[in-house]
Coordinates of C-alpha atoms in Angstrom, one line a residue:
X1 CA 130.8 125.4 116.3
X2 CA 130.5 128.2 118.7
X3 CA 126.6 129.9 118.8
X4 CA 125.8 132.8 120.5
X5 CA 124.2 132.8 123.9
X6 CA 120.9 134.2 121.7
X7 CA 121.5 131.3 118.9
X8 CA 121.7 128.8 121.7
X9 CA 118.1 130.4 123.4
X10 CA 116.3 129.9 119.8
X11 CA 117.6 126.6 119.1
X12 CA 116.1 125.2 122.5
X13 CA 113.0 126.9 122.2
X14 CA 112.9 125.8 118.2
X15 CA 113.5 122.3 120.0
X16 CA 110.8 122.4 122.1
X17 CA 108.4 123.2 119.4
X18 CA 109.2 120.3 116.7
X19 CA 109.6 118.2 120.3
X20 CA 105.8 119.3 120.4
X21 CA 104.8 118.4 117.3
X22 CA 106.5 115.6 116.4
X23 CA 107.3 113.7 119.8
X24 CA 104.7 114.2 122.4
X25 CA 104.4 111.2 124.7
X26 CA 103.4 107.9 122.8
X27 CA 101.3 106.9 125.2
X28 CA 98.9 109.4 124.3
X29 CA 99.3 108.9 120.8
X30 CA 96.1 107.9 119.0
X31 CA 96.2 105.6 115.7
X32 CA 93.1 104.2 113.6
X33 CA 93.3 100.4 113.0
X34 CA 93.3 98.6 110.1
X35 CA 92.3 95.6 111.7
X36 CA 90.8 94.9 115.3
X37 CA 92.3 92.5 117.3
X38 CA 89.8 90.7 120.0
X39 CA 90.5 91.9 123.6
X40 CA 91.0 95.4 123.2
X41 CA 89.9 99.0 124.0
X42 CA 89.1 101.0 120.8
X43 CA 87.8 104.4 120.2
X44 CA 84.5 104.5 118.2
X45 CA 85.1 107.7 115.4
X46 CA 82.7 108.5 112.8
X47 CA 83.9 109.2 109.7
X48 CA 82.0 112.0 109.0
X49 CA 83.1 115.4 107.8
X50 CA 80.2 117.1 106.9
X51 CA 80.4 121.2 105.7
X52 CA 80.8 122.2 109.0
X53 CA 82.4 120.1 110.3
X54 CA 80.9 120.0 113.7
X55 CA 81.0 115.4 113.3
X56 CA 84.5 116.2 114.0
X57 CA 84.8 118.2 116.9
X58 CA 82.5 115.6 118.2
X59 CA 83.0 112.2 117.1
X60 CA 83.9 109.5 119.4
X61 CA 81.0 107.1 120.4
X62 CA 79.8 107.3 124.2
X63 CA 77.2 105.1 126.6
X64 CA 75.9 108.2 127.9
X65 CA 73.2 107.0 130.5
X66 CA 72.2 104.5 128.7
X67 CA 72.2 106.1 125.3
X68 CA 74.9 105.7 122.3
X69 CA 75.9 109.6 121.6
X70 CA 79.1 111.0 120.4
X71 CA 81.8 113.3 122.0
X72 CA 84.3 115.2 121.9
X73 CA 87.6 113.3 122.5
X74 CA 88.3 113.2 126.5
X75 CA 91.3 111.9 127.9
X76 CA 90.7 112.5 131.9
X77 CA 91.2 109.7 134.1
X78 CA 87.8 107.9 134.1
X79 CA 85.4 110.1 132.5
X80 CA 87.3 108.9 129.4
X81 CA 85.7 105.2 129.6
X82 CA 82.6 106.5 128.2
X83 CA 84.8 106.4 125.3
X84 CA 86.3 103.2 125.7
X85 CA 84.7 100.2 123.7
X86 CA 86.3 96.3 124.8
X87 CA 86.0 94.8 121.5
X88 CA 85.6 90.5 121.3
X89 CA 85.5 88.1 118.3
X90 CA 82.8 86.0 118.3
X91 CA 84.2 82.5 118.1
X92 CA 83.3 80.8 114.9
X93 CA 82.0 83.9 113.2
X94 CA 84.0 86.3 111.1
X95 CA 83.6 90.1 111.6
X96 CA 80.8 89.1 114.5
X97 CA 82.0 90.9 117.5
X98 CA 80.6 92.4 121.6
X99 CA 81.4 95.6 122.2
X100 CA 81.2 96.8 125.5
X101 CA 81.5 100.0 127.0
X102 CA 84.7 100.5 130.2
X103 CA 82.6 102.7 132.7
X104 CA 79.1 101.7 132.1
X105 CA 79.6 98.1 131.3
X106 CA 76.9 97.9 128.6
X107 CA 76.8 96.5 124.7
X108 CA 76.5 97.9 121.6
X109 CA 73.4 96.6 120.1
X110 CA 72.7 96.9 116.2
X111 CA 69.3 99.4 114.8
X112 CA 66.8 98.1 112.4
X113 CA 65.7 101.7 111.4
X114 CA 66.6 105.2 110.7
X115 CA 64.8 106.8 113.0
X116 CA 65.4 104.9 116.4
X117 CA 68.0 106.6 118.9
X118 CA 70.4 103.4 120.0
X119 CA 70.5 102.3 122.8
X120 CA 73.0 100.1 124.6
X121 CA 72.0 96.5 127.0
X122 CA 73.2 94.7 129.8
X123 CA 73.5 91.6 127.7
X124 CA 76.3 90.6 125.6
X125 CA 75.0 91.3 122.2
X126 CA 76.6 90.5 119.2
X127 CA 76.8 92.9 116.2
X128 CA 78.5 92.7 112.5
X129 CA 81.6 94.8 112.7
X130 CA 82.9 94.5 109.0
X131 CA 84.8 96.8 106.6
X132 CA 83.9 98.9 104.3
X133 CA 86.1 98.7 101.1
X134 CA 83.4 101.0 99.2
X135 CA 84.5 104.4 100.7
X136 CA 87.4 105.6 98.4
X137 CA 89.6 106.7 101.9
X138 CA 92.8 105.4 102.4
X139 CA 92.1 104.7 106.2
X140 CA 90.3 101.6 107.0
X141 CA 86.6 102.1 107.9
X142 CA 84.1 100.2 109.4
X143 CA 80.2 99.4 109.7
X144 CA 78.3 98.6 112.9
X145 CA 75.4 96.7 112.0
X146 CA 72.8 93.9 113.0
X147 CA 73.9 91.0 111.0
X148 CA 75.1 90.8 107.6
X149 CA 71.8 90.8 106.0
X150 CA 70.9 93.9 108.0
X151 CA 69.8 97.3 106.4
X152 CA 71.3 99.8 109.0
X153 CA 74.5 101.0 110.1
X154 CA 75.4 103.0 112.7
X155 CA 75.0 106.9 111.2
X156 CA 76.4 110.3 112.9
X157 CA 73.2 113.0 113.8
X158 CA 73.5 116.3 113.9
X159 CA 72.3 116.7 117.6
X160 CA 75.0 114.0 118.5
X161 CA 72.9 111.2 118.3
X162 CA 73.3 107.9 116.7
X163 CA 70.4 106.1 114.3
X164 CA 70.7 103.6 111.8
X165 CA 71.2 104.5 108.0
X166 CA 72.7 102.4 104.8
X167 CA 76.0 101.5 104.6
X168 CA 78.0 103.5 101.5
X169 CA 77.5 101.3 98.8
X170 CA 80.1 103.2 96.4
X171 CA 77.4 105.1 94.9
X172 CA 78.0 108.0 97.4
X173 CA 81.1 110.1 96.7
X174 CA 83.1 110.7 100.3
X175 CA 82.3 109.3 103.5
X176 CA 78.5 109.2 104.4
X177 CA 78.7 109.0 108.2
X178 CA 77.7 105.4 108.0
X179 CA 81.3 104.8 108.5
X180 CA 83.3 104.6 111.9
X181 CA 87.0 104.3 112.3
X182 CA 88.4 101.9 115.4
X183 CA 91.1 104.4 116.8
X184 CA 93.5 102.7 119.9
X185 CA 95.9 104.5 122.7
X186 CA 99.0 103.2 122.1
X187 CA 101.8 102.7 124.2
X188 CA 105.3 102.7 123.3
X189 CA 105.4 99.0 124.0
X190 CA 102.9 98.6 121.1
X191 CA 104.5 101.0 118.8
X192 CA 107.9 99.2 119.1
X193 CA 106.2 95.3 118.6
X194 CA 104.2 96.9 115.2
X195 CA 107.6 98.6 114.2
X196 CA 109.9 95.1 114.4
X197 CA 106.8 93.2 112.6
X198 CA 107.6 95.9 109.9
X199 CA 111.5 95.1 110.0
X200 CA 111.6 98.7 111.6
X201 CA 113.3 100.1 115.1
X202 CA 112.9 103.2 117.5
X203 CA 116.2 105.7 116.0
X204 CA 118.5 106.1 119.3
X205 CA 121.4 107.8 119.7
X206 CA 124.7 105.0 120.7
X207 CA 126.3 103.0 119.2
X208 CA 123.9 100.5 116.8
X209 CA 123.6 100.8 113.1
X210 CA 121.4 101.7 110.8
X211 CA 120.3 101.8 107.3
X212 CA 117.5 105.0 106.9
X213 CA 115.2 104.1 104.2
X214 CA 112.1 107.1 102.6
X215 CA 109.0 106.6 103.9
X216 CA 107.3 107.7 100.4
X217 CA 105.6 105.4 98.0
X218 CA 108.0 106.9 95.4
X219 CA 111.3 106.3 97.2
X220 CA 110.4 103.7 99.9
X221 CA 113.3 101.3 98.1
X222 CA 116.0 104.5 98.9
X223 CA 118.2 104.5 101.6
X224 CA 120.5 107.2 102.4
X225 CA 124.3 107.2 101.4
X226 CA 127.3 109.4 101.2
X227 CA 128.9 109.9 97.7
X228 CA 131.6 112.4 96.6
X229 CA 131.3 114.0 99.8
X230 CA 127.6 114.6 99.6
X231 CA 124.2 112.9 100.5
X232 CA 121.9 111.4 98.5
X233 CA 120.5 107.7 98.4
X234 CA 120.8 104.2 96.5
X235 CA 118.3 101.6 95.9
X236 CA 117.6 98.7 98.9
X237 CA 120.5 95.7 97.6
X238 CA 123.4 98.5 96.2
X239 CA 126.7 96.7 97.6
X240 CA 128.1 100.0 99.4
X241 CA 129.5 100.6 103.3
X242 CA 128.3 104.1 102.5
X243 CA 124.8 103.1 103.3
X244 CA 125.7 102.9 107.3
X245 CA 124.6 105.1 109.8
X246 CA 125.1 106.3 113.4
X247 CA 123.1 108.5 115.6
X248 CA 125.8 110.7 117.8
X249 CA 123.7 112.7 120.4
X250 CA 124.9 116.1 120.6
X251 CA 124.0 117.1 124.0
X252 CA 121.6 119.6 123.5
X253 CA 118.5 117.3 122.5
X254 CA 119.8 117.2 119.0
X255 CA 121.5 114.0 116.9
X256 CA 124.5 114.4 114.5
X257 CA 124.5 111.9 111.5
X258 CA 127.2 109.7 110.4
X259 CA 128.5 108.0 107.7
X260 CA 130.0 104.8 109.7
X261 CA 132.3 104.3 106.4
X262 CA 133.9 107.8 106.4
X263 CA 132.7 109.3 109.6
X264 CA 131.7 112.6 108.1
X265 CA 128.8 114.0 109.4
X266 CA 125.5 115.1 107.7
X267 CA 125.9 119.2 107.6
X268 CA 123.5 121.6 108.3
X269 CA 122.1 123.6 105.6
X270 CA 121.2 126.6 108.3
X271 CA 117.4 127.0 106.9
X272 CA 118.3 127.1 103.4
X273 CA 115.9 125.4 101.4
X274 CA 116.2 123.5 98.0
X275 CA 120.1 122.8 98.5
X276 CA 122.0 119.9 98.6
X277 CA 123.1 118.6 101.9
X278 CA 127.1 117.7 101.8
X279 CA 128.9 116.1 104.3
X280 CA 131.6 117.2 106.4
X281 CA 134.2 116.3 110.0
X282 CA 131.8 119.0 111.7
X283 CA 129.1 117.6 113.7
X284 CA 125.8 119.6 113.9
X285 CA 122.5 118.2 115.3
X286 CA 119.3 117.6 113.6
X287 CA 115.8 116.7 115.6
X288 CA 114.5 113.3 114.9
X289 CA 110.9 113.0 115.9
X290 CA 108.1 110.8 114.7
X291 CA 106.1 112.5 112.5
X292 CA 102.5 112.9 114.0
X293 CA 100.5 113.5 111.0
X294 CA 101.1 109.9 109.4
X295 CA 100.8 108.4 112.9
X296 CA 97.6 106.8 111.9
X297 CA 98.6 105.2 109.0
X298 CA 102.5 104.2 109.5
X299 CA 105.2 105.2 111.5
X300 CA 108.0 107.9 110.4
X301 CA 110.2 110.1 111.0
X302 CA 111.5 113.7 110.3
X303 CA 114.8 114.6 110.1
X304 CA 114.7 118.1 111.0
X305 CA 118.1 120.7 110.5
X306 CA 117.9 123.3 113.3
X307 CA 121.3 124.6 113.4
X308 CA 121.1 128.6 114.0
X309 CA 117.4 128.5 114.6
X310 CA 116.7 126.4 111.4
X311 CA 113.5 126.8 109.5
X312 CA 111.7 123.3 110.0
X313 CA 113.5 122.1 107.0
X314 CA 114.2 118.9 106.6
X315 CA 116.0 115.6 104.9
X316 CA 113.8 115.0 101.4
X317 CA 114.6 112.5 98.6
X318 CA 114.4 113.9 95.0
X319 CA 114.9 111.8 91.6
X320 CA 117.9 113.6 91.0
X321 CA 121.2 111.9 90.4
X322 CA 122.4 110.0 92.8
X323 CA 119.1 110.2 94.7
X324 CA 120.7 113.3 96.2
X325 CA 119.4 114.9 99.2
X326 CA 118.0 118.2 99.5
X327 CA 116.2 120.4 102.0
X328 CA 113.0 120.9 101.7
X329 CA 109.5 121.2 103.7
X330 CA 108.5 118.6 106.2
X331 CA 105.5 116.7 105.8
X332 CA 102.3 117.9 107.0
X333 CA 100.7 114.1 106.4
X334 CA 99.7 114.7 103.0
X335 CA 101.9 116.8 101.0
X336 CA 106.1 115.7 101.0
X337 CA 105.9 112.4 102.0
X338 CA 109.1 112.3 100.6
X339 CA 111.0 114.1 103.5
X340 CA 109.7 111.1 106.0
X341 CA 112.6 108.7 106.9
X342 CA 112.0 104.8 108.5
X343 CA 114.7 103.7 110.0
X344 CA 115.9 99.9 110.0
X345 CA 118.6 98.1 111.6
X346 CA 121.8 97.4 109.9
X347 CA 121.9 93.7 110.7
X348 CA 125.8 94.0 111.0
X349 CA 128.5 91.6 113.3
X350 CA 131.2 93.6 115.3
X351 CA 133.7 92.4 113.1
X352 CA 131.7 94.0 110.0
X353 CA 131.1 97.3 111.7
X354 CA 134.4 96.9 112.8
X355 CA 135.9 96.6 109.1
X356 CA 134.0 99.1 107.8
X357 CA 135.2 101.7 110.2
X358 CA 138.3 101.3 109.8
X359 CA 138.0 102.7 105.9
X360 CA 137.8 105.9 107.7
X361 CA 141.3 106.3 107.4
X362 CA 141.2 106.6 103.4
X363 CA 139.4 109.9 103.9
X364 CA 141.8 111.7 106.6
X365 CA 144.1 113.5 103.8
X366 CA 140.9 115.0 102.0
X367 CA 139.1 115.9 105.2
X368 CA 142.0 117.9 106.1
X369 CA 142.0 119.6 102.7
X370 CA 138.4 120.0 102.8
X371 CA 138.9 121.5 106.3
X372 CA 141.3 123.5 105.2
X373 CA 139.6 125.2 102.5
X374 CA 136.5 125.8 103.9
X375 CA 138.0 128.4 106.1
X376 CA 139.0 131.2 103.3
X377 CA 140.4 132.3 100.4
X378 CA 143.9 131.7 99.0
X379 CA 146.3 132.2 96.5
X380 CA 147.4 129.4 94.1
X381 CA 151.0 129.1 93.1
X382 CA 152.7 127.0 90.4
X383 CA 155.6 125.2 92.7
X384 CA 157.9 124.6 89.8
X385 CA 157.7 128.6 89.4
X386 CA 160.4 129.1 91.9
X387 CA 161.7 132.8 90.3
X388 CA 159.1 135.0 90.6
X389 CA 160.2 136.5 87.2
X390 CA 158.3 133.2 86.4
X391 CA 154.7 134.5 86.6
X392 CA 153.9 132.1 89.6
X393 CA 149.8 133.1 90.8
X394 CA 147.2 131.9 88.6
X395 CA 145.3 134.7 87.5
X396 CA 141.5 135.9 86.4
X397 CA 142.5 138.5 83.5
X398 CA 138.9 139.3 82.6
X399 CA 139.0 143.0 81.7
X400 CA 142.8 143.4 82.4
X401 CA 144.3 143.1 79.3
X402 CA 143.8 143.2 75.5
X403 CA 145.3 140.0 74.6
X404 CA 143.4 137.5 72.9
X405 CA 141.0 135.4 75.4
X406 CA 139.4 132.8 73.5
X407 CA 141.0 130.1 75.2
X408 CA 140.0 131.2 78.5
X409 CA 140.8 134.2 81.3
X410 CA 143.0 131.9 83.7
X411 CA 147.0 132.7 82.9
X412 CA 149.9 132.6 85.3
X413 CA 151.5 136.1 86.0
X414 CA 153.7 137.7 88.5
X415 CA 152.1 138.6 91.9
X416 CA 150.1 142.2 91.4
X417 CA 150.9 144.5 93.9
X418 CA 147.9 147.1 93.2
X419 CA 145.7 146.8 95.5
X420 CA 142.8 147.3 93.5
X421 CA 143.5 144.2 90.9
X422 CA 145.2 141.8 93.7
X423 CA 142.0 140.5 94.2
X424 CA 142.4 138.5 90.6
X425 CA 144.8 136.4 91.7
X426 CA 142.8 135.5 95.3
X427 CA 140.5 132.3 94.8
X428 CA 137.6 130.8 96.9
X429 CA 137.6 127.3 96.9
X430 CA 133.9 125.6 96.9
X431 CA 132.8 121.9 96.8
X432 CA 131.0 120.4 94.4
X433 CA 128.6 117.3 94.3
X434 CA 131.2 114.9 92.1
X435 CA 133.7 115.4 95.0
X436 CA 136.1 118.4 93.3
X437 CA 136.4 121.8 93.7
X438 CA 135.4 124.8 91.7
X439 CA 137.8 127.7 92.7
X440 CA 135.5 131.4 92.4
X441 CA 137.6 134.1 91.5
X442 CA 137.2 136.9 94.7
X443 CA 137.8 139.8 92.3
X444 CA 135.8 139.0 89.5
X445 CA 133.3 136.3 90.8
X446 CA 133.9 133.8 88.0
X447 CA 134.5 130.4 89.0
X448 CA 137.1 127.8 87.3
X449 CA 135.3 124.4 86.0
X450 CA 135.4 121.4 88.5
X451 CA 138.8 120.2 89.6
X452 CA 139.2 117.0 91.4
X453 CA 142.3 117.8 94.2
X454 CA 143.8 115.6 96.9
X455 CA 146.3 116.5 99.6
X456 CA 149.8 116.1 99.5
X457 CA 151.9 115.2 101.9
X458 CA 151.1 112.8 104.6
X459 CA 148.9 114.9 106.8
X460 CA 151.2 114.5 109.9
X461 CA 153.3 117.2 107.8
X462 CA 150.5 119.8 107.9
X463 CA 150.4 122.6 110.8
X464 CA 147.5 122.3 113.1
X465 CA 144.6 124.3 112.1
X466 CA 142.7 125.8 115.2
X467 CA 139.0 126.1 114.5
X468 CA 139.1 130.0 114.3
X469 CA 142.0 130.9 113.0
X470 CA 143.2 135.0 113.7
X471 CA 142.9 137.4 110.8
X472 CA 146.6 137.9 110.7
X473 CA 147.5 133.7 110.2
X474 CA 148.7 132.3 107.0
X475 CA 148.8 128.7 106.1
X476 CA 150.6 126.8 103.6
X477 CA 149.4 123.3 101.9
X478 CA 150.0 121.2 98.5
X479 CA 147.0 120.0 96.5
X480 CA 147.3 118.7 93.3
X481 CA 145.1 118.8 90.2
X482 CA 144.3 116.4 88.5
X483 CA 143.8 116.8 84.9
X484 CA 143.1 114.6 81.6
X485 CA 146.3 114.8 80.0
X486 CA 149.2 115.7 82.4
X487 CA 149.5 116.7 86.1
X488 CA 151.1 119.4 88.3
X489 CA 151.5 120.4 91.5
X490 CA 151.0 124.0 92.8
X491 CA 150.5 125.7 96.2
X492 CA 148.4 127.7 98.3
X493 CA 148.5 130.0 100.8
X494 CA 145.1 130.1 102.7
X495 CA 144.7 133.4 104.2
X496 CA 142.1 134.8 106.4

């Protein structure tokens, strides 16, 4: 598809921003825990969010001189191991744990009041690091306490201080402060051994398979498919090759989908939201970033349409029929979880892959119908109507005439050489979900009802359609209806 030198400008800088949001650097990527694992760095975050919200712009627990403050978050080479907490099991003793701090080399010790700033020690001191279930927050949340008999847990101040205070017993709507969240720098490394323990890989661009499941709740057993020529999704065990996808890269930072079964392409919607997404022999790229905002509770991925500029619209699964596709907002980590995409590997030999590919040759005489009627509007001519005394051109007579139309305004009449009503008998031919074709009369804007057509002859018969085609250049194909009680053949002229 040729863009414009401008189109091509706002696509790279509309590249750069979702790149921005949705793929900075892993390494610098930041995920609460669910569970610690003895030997590692953690950052300390209280789980405060009082009115002001001032617990978050400062929440990370610090040794500063001695004293167990909290920060704001700071990622500079060495003043960030203030931050840094090495966190070991205590053998023999569930959810007993030293914490000890990277620059200063001091412990966490636990409080026995609520009014004592903490301090940390030289000496390895054990405290009781277990979860707190009571909270009512999806995210995993911990005390730091003493023992387990003990009173106090670690509690966010106002002046950035920490002093003991009860753990939420349930009886406290929210999160009391009481409550700190183990967050860990993850490398890329990391993120892809947690994605294979979740039967998940890293989306690349080449020549491996895969099968692109929803991330939502909802529609986590969906996995994306092409049908009829469109996209939508099928439950996790459906026996269909139509399931398979590749990742072509596209050589501007963007990746084309496709169907390994028919080798169309996912098509670009150009920022039109609430549509369908169809398929298609054109390749256009979409951005496929992980999606930031869910980082700390699972890994996804948007699947972003920015063809002409796009407008951050992305693939979402409905409960349509078919599971179909449509474009819609991407996630902002709390709302649209359902246009987040996982994707998994397709677990296929080469002599599978190799199988199913070579089914694409039972879509080449449609694709070059489909291709050829995407480009225009054409006239449609009975082919057993060889006398043009014979009324030939099917015909939209709405308005034109005073004969009775209760059985519809479609006849066959001789070609109309007004120029003001030739119009009526000039057609636009538009897909629809089920795979046919409704044809949208281009004088009076009424369409036919849905008409299932394939090509006919062979394809190495057709002339070669260039991908513009001049204004002055006429084509000429066969398609034939097919309708419920008999079948004929008629022919188009595709004009431009």
């Amino acid at each position: 598809m040729n863009k414009s030198p401008f189109l091509t400008m706002l696509q790279s800088v509309l590249l750069l921003c979702i790149g921005l949001c949705m793929s900075l650097p892993v390494s610098a990527q930041l995920k609460q825990v669910t569970q610690l694992k003895s030997g590692t760095y953690y950052r300390i975050k209280t789980g405060n969010h009082n009115s002001g919200q001032t617990a978050q712009q400062t929440p990370y627990l610090a040794d500063v001189a001695g004293v167990v403050k909290t920060q704001a978050l700071n990622t500079t080479s060495g003043d960030a191991d203030a931050q840094l907490w090495l966190v070991k099991a205590v053998a023999g003793k569930s959810d007993y744990y030293t914490v000890q701090n990277k620059q200063t080399l001091k412990y966490l010790q636990g409080t026995n009041d609520n009014a004592s700033q903490i301090t940390t020690v030289d000496a390895a001191t054990e405290v009781y690091v277990p979860k707190n279930t009571k909270t009512g927050d999806a995210r995993t949340w911990f005390n730091i306490m003493t023992s387990a008999s003990a009173a106090y847990s670690y509690n966010w101040r106002g002046d950035n201080t920490v002093r003991g205070w009860q753990p939420n017993d349930g009886g406290t709507t929210g999160l009391t402060g009481s409550e700190w969240g183990f967050v860990h720098d993850y490398t890329e490394a990391e993120i892809d051994e947690e994605l294979a323990a979740l039967g998940q890989v890293r989306p690349v661009a080449g020549d491996k398979v895969y099968r692109i499941f929803n991330y939502s709740s909802k529609f986590a057993t969906n996995t994306l498919y092409e049908y009829n020529g469109m996209l939508g999704s099928v439950t996790d065990g459906t026996e269909t090759d139509a399931q398979y996808w590749q990742l072509i890269d596209q050589g501007d930072g963007t990746i084309a989908l496709q169907n390994l079964m028919t080798g169309h392409y996912v098509q670009s919607l150009n920022g039109t939201k609430d549509v369908q997404f169809q398929m298609g022999t054109q390749a256009y790229g979409f951005s496929i970033g992980m999606n930031m905002k869910v980082f700390a509770t699972g890994y996804a991925y948007d699947i972003a349409d920015t063809e002409s500029g796009g407008s951050m619209l992305g693939l979402n699964c409905t409960d349509k029929p078919n599971g179909a596709i449509y474009s819609w907002t991407l996630s902002d980590g709390n709302t649209d979880l359902n246009s987040l995409w996982v994707f998994k590997p397709a677990e296929l030999t080469d002599a599978q892959i190799a199988t199913i590919k070579a089914k694409r040759t039972n879509y080449v005489k449609d694709d070059y119908l489909t291709d050829l009627l995407q480009y225009g509007k054409m006239r449609i001519k009975s082919r057993r109507a060889v006398d043009a005394s014979l009324m030939p051109y099917v015909t939209d007579i709405t308005g034109l005439t005073t004969d009775d139309t209760s059985n519809g305004t479609c006849r066959m009449r001789a070609a109309l050489t007004d120029a003001s009503e030739a119009n009526r008998q000039v057609w636009i031919a538009e897909k629809t979900s089920d795979g046919g074709y409704t044809f949208r009369n281009y004088y009076t804007g009424k369409s036919t009802s849905t008409i299932p057509i394939r090509a006919k002859p062979a394809p190495s018969t057709y002339a070669t359609i260039p991908t513009m085609p001049t204004a002055s250049t006429t084509y000429t194909c066969l398609i034939k209806p097919i309708f419920q009680t008999k079948a004929c053949t008629i022919k188009c002229m595709v004009m431009w």
